[in-house]
């Protein structure tokens, strides 16, 4: 499992790359609102600085398609 810190206009993120063999559940990608099916390589990301009151950025982790994660700066919210 490869984990790194990525910085962008939307802040700093802990980014973990998940292999297909490590992916056993379906998740909904926040970038495209489509399912990430089991056995699909993808990204899990959460902010280094929490946005919630829990104090844990990992509570804000989201599973993204790799392409959606890379394109998130170009998307309109």
CSV table of C-alpha atoms in Angstrom, one decimal:
chain,number,residue,atom,x,y,z
A,1,UNK,CA,0.0,0.0,0.0
A,2,UNK,CA,1.5,3.3,-1.1
A,3,UNK,CA,0.6,6.5,0.9
A,4,UNK,CA,1.7,10.0,0.3
A,5,UNK,CA,0.8,13.7,1.0
A,6,UNK,CA,-0.5,15.7,-2.0
A,7,UNK,CA,-1.0,19.4,-2.0
A,8,UNK,CA,-3.4,21.4,-4.3
A,9,UNK,CA,-5.7,24.4,-4.3
A,10,UNK,CA,-8.1,22.3,-2.2
A,11,UNK,CA,-5.5,21.8,0.6
A,12,UNK,CA,-3.2,19.0,1.6
A,13,UNK,CA,-4.5,15.4,1.4
A,14,UNK,CA,-3.2,12.0,2.6
A,15,UNK,CA,-3.6,9.8,-0.5
A,16,UNK,CA,-3.5,6.1,-0.4
A,17,UNK,CA,-3.4,4.0,-3.6
A,18,UNK,CA,-5.5,0.9,-3.3
A,19,UNK,CA,-4.7,-2.1,-5.6
A,20,UNK,CA,-7.4,-4.2,-7.2
A,21,UNK,CA,-6.6,-7.2,-5.0
A,22,UNK,CA,-7.0,-5.0,-1.8
A,23,UNK,CA,-10.3,-3.6,-2.9
A,24,UNK,CA,-13.1,-5.8,-1.6
A,25,UNK,CA,-16.1,-3.5,-1.3
A,26,UNK,CA,-18.0,-1.1,-3.6
A,27,UNK,CA,-17.7,2.6,-2.9
A,28,UNK,CA,-19.3,5.7,-4.5
A,29,UNK,CA,-16.8,8.1,-6.1
A,30,UNK,CA,-17.5,11.7,-5.1
A,31,UNK,CA,-16.0,12.9,-8.4
A,32,UNK,CA,-18.4,11.2,-10.8
A,33,UNK,CA,-21.0,9.7,-8.4
A,34,UNK,CA,-20.5,6.3,-9.9
A,35,UNK,CA,-19.7,3.0,-8.2
A,36,UNK,CA,-16.1,1.9,-7.7
A,37,UNK,CA,-16.6,-1.9,-8.0
A,38,UNK,CA,-14.7,-4.4,-5.9
A,39,UNK,CA,-11.3,-5.4,-7.4
A,40,UNK,CA,-10.9,-2.0,-9.0
A,41,UNK,CA,-7.7,-0.1,-8.2
A,42,UNK,CA,-8.5,3.4,-6.9
A,43,UNK,CA,-7.5,6.2,-4.5
A,44,UNK,CA,-8.5,6.8,-0.9
A,45,UNK,CA,-8.0,10.4,0.2
A,46,UNK,CA,-8.6,12.5,3.3
A,47,UNK,CA,-7.5,15.9,4.4
A,48,UNK,CA,-4.5,16.4,6.5
A,49,UNK,CA,-6.4,19.1,8.4
A,50,UNK,CA,-9.8,17.9,9.5
A,51,UNK,CA,-12.9,19.8,8.4
A,52,UNK,CA,-15.1,18.1,11.0
A,53,UNK,CA,-15.5,18.5,14.8
A,54,UNK,CA,-14.2,15.0,15.5
A,55,UNK,CA,-10.6,16.0,15.1
A,56,UNK,CA,-9.9,13.1,12.8
A,57,UNK,CA,-9.3,13.8,9.1
A,58,UNK,CA,-9.5,10.0,8.4
A,59,UNK,CA,-13.3,10.3,9.2
A,60,UNK,CA,-13.5,12.4,6.0
A,61,UNK,CA,-11.8,9.8,3.8
A,62,UNK,CA,-13.4,9.2,0.4
A,63,UNK,CA,-12.7,6.6,-2.3
A,64,UNK,CA,-12.1,8.1,-5.7
A,65,UNK,CA,-11.6,6.6,-9.2
A,66,UNK,CA,-7.9,7.4,-10.0
A,67,UNK,CA,-8.9,9.6,-13.0
A,68,UNK,CA,-11.6,11.5,-11.0
A,69,UNK,CA,-9.0,12.2,-8.3
A,70,UNK,CA,-6.5,13.6,-10.8
A,71,UNK,CA,-9.3,15.7,-12.5
A,72,UNK,CA,-10.9,17.1,-9.3
A,73,UNK,CA,-9.3,20.6,-9.8
A,74,UNK,CA,-11.0,20.9,-13.2
A,75,UNK,CA,-14.5,20.0,-11.9
A,76,UNK,CA,-17.0,22.7,-11.0
A,77,UNK,CA,-18.7,22.1,-7.6
